[in-house]
GROMACS .gro file of C-alpha atoms in nm:
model
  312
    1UNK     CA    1   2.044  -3.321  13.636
    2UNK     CA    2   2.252  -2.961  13.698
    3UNK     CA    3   1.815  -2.862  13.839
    4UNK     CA    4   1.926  -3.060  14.131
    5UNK     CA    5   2.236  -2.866  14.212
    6UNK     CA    6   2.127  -2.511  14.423
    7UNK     CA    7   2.332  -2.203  14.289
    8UNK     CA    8   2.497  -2.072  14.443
    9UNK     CA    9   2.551  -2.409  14.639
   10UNK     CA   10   2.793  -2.457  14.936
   11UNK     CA   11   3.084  -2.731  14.840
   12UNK     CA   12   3.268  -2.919  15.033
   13UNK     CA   13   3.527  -3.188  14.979
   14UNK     CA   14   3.758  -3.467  15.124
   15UNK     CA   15   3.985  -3.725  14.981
   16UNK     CA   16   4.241  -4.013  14.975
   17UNK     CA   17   4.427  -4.129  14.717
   18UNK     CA   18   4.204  -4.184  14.418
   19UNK     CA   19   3.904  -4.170  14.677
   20UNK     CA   20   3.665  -3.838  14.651
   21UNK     CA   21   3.383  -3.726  14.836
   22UNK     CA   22   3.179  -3.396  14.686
   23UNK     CA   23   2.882  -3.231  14.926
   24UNK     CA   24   2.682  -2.975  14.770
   25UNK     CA   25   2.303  -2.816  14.853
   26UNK     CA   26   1.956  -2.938  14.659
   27UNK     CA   27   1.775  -2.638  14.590
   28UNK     CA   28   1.492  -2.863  14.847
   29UNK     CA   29   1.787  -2.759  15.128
   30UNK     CA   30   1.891  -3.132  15.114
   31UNK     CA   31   2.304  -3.200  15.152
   32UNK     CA   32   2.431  -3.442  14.920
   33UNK     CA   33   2.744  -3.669  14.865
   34UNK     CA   34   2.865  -3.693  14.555
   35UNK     CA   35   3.148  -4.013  14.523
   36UNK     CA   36   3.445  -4.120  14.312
   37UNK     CA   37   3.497  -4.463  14.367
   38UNK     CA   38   3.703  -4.529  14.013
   39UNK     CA   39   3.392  -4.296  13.831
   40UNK     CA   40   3.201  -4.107  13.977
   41UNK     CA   41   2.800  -4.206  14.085
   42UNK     CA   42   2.578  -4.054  14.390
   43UNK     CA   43   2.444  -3.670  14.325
   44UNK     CA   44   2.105  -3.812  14.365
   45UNK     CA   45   1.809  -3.764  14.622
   46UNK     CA   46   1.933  -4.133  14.738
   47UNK     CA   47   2.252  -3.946  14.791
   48UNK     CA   48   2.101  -3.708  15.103
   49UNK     CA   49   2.311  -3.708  15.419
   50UNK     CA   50   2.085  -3.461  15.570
   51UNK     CA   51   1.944  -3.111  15.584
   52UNK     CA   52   2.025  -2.765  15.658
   53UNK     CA   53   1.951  -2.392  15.634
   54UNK     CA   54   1.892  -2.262  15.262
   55UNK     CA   55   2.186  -2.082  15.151
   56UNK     CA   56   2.389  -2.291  15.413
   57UNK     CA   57   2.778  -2.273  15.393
   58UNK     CA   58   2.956  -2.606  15.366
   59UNK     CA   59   3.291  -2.739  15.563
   60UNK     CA   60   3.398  -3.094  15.569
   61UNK     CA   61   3.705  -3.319  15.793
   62UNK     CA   62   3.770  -3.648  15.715
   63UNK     CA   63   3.988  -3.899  15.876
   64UNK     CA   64   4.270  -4.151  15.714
   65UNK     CA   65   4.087  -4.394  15.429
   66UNK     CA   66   3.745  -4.162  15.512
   67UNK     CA   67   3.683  -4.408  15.773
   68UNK     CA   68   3.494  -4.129  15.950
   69UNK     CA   69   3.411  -3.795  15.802
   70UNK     CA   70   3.244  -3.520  15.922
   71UNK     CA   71   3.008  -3.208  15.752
   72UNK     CA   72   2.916  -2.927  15.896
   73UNK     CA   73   2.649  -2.651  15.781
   74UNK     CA   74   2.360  -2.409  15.916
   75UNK     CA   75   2.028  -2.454  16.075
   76UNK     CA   76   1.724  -2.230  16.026
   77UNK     CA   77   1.877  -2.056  16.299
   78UNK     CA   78   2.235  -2.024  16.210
   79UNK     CA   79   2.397  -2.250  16.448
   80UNK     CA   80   2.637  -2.516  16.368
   81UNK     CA   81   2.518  -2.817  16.225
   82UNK     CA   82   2.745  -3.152  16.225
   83UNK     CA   83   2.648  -3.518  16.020
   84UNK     CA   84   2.935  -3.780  16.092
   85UNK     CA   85   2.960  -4.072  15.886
   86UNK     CA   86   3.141  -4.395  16.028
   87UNK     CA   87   3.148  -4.713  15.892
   88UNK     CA   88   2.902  -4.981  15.973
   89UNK     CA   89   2.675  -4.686  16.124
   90UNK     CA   90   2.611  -4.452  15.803
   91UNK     CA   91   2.527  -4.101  15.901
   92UNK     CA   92   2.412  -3.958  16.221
   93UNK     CA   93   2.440  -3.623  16.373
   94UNK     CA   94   2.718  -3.510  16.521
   95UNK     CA   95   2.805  -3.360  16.883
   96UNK     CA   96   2.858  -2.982  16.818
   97UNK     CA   97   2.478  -2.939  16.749
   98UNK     CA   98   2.395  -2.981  17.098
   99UNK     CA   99   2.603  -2.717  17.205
  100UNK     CA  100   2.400  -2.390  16.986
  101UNK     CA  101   2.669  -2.268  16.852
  102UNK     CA  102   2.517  -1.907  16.747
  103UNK     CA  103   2.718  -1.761  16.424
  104UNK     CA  104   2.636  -1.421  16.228
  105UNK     CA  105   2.395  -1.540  15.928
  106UNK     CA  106   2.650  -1.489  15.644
  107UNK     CA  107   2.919  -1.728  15.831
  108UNK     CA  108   3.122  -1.932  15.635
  109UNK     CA  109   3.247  -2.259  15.769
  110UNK     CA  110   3.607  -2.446  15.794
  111UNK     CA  111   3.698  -2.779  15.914
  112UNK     CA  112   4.027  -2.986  15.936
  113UNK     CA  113   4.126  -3.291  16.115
  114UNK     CA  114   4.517  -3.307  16.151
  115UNK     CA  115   4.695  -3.567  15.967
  116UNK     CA  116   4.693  -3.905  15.991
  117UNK     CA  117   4.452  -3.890  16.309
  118UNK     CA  118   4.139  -3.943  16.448
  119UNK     CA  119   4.129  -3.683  16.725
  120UNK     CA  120   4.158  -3.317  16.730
  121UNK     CA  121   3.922  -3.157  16.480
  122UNK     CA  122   3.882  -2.823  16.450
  123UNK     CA  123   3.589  -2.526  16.315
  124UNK     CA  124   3.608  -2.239  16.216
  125UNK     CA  125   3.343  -1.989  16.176
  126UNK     CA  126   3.207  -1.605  16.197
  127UNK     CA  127   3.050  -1.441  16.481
  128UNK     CA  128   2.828  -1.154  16.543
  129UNK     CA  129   3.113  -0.957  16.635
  130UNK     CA  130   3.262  -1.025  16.271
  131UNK     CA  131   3.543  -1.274  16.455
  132UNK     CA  132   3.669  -1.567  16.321
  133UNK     CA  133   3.617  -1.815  16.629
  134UNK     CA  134   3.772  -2.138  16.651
  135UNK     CA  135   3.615  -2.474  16.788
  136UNK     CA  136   3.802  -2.787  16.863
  137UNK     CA  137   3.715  -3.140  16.948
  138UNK     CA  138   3.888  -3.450  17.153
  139UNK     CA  139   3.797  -3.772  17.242
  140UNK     CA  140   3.820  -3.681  17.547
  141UNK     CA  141   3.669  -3.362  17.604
  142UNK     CA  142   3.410  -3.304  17.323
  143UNK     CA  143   3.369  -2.956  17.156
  144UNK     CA  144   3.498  -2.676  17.365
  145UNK     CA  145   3.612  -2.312  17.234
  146UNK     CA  146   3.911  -2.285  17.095
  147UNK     CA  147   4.108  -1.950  17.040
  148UNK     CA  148   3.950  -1.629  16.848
  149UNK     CA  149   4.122  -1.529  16.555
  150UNK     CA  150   4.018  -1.144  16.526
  151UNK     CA  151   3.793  -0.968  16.274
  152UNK     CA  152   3.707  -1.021  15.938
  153UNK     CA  153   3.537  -0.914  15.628
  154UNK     CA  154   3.143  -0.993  15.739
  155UNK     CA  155   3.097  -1.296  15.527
  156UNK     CA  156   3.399  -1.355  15.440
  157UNK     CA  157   3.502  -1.736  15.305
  158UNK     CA  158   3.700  -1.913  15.558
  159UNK     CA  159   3.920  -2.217  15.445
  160UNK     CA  160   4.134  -2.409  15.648
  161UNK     CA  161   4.418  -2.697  15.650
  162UNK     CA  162   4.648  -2.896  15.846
  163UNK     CA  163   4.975  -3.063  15.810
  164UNK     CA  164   5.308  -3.174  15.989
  165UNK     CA  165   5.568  -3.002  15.969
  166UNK     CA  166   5.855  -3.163  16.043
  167UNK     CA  167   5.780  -3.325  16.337
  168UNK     CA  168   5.534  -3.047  16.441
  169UNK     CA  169   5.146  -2.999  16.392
  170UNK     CA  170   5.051  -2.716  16.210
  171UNK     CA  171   4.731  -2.519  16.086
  172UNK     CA  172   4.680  -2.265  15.843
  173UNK     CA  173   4.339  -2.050  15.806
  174UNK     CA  174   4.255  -1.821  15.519
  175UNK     CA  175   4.033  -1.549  15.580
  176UNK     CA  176   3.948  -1.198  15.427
  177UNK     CA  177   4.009  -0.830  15.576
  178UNK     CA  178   3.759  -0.580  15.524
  179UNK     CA  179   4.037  -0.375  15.295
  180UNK     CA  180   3.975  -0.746  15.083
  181UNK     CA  181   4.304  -0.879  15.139
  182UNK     CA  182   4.355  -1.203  15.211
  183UNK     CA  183   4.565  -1.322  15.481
  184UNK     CA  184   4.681  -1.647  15.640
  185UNK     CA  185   4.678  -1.726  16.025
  186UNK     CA  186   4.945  -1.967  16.101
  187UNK     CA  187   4.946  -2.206  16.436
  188UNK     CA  188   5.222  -2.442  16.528
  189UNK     CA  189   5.238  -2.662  16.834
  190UNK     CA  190   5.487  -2.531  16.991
  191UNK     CA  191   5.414  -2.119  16.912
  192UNK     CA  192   5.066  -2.137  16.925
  193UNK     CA  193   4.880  -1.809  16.704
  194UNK     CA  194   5.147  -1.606  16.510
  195UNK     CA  195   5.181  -1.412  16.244
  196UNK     CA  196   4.815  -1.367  16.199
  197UNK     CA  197   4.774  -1.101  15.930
  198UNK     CA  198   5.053  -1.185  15.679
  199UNK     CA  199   4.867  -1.057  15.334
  200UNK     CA  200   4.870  -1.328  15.075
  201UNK     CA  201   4.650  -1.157  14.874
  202UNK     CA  202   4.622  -0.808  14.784
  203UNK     CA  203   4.303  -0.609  14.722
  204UNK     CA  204   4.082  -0.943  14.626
  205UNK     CA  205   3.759  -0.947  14.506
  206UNK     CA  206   3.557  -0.855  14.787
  207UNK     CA  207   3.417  -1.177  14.914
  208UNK     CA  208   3.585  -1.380  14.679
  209UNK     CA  209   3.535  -1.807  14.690
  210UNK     CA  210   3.883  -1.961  14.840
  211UNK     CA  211   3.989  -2.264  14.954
  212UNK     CA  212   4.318  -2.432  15.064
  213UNK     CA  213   4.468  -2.779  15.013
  214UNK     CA  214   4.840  -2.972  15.116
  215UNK     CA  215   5.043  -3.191  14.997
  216UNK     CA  216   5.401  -3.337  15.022
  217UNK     CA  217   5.589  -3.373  14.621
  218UNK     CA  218   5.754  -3.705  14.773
  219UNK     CA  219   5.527  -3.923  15.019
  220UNK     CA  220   5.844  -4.043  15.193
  221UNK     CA  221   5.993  -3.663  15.292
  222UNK     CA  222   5.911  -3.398  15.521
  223UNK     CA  223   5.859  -3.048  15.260
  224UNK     CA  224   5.501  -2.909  15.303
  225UNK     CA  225   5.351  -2.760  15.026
  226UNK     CA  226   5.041  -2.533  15.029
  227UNK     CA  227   4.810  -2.468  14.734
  228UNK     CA  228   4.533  -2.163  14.780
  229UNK     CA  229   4.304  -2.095  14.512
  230UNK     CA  230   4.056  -1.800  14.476
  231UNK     CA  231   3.817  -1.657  14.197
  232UNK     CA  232   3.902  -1.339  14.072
  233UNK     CA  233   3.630  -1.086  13.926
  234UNK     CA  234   3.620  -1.254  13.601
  235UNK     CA  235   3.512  -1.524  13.702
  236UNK     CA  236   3.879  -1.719  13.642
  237UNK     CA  237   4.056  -1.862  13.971
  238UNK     CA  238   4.409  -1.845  14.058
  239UNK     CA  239   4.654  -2.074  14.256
  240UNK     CA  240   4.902  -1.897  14.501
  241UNK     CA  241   5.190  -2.178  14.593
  242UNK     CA  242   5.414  -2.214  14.905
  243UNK     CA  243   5.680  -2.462  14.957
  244UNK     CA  244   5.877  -2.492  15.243
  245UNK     CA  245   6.138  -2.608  15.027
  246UNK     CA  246   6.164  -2.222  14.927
  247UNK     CA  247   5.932  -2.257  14.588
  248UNK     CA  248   5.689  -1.951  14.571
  249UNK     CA  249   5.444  -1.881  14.255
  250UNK     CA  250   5.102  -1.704  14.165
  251UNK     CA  251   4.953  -1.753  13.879
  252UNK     CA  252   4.581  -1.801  13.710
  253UNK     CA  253   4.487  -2.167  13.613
  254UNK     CA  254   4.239  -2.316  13.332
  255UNK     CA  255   3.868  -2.269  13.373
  256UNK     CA  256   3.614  -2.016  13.464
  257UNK     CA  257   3.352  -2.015  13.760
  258UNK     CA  258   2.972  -1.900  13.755
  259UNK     CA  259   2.934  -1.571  13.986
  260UNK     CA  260   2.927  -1.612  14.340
  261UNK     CA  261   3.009  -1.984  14.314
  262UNK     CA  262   3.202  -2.134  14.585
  263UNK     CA  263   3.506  -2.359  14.538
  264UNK     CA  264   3.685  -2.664  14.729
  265UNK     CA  265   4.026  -2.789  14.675
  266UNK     CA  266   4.199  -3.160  14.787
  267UNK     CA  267   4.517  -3.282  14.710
  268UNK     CA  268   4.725  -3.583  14.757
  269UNK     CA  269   5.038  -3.668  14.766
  270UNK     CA  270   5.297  -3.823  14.458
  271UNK     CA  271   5.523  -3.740  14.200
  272UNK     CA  272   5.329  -3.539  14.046
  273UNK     CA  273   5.088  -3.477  14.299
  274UNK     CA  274   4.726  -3.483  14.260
  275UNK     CA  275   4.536  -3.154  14.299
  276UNK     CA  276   4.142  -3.100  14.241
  277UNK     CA  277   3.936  -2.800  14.260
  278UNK     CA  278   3.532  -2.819  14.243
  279UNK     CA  279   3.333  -2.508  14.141
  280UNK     CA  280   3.000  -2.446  13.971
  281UNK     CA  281   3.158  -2.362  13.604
  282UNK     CA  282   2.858  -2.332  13.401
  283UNK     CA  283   2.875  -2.639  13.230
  284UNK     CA  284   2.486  -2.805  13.212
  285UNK     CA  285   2.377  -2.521  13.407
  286UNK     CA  286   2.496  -2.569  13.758
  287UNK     CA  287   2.666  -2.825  13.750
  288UNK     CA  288   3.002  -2.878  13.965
  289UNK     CA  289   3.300  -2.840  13.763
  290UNK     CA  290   3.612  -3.038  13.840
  291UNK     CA  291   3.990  -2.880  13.765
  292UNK     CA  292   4.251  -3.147  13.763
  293UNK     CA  293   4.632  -3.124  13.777
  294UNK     CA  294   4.844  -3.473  13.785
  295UNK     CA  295   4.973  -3.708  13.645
  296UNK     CA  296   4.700  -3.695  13.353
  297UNK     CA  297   4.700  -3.294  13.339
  298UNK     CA  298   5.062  -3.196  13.405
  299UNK     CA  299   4.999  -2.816  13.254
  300UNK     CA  300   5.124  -2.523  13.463
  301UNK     CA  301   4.747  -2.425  13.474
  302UNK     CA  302   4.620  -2.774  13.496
  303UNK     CA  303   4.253  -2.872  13.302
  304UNK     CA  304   3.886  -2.883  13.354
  305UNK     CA  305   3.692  -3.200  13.287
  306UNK     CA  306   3.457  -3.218  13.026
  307UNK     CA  307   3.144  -3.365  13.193
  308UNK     CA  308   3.031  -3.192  13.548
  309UNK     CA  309   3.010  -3.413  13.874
  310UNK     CA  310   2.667  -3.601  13.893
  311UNK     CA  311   2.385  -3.534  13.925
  312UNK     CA  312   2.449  -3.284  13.639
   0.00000   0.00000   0.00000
């Protein structure tokens, strides 16, 4: 039922091919996994993969096949939370925990492993200072503070992704200025932080739900292509595209969210590719929404499913 989904509710998602995992708040505070495993099924109390602060933001990492994934959210006392799932063990809590991380009480979260890897994940969250503060961990030295990314809109959502380029690493965060543009931080291996305040967004809602996805159009080549969606002030939610094949576009896509609801985007590669965005769109109360563009919705502006996620 759409009474077991908390509104506004932190989402978070991961994926593989075909392969979905949804994480959402109870309105008891509980975090849940919803699944698609060719349908979907989990939403339920037996679905719990812990606990966290009411209101708690959501961020989630996963690694190839979601062999191990991790979620991160609040405590009562707004420091970083982590539950890892890996296979044969179920869920546990995660390292970063130990360490207190403190964060300003209307933090967002991030997360992103890089591809095809098992090591290197990174956080992102908002201080007391109003900073965007990164936090990375290795297998070999555990969570240690990563780079600061400068101020932000207080609250602002934070969204973040990772992808090779070429033969490089790169990252991509997402954040909000307090003028309520939004702007993209770019990292590469090799440069490090640059060109940290490129607008890609004008004048946005002010705290407006975003979140940002990858994918490549042909598995077997190297062109990157970015996909950021945000909700505008009626409540629709547009798609801003980068290729680095040269294709650019911006444009609003089917479907409407409930105010203040968050939103979560994963893709996968293929010709077309799939892209899915989850958002609490009214439907059975507040129920998650999924938006759909592939090989079964190949619109411009893509489609909206006609039954919500369970538990709705």
């Amino acid at each position: 039922m759409a009474s077991e989904i908390h509104y506004p509710t932190g989402i978070a998602a991961v994926c593989e091919p075909e392969r979905m995992r949804i994480y959402f708040q109870s309105p008891s505070g509980q975090i849940r996994e919803t699944q698609y495993e060719k349908g979907w099924k989990g939403g339920n109390i037996g679905s719990t993969i812990g606990n966290a602060r009411y209101n708690t933001p959501l961020a989630a990492a996963a690694t190839p096949g979601l062999k191990n994934i991790s979620v991160f959210s609040l405590t009562d006392f707004n420091t970083i939370m982590q539950r890892t799932y890996v296979p044969n063990w179920g869920w546990s809590y995660g390292d970063i925990g130990y360490y207190g991380i403190q964060v300003a009480p209307y933090s967002k979260l991030a997360a992103a492993y890089p591809p095809n890897s098992d090591d290197d994940l990174r956080v992102y969250a908002q201080k007391t200072d109003d900073t965007i503060q990164e936090w990375k961990w290795t297998q070999s030295s555990g969570w240690t503070a990563g780079d600061n990314l400068g101020k932000a809109l207080p609250g602002t959502a934070i969204t973040a992704t990772r992808f090779t380029n070429g033969s490089e690493s790169a990252i991509r965060v997402y954040v909000q200025h307090a003028n309520n543009d939004i702007v993209q931080k770019c990292h590469n291996a090799s440069k490090g932080w640059y060109d940290m305040n490129q607008v890609i967004v004008a004048s946005a809602p002010f705290r407006t739900a975003m979140a940002i996805t990858n994918f490549h159009s042909d598995p077997n080549d190297t062109d990157v292509n970015l996909r950021l969606y945000w909700v505008t002030a009626d409540g629709g939610f547009w798609q801003w595209c980068w290729g680095s094949s040269g294709f650019r576009d911006k444009r609003k896509m089917h479907g409407a969210t409930l105010p203040s609801s968050q939103i979560a985007a994963v893709a996968w590669d293929g010709k077309p590719p799939e892209l899915r965005v989850y958002y609490q769109g009214g439907t059975n109360g507040t129920g998650i929404t999924e938006w759909a563009y592939g090989k079964n919705a190949q619109t411009s502006v893509g489609k909206t499913a006609k039954d919500p996620l369970p538990p709705a």
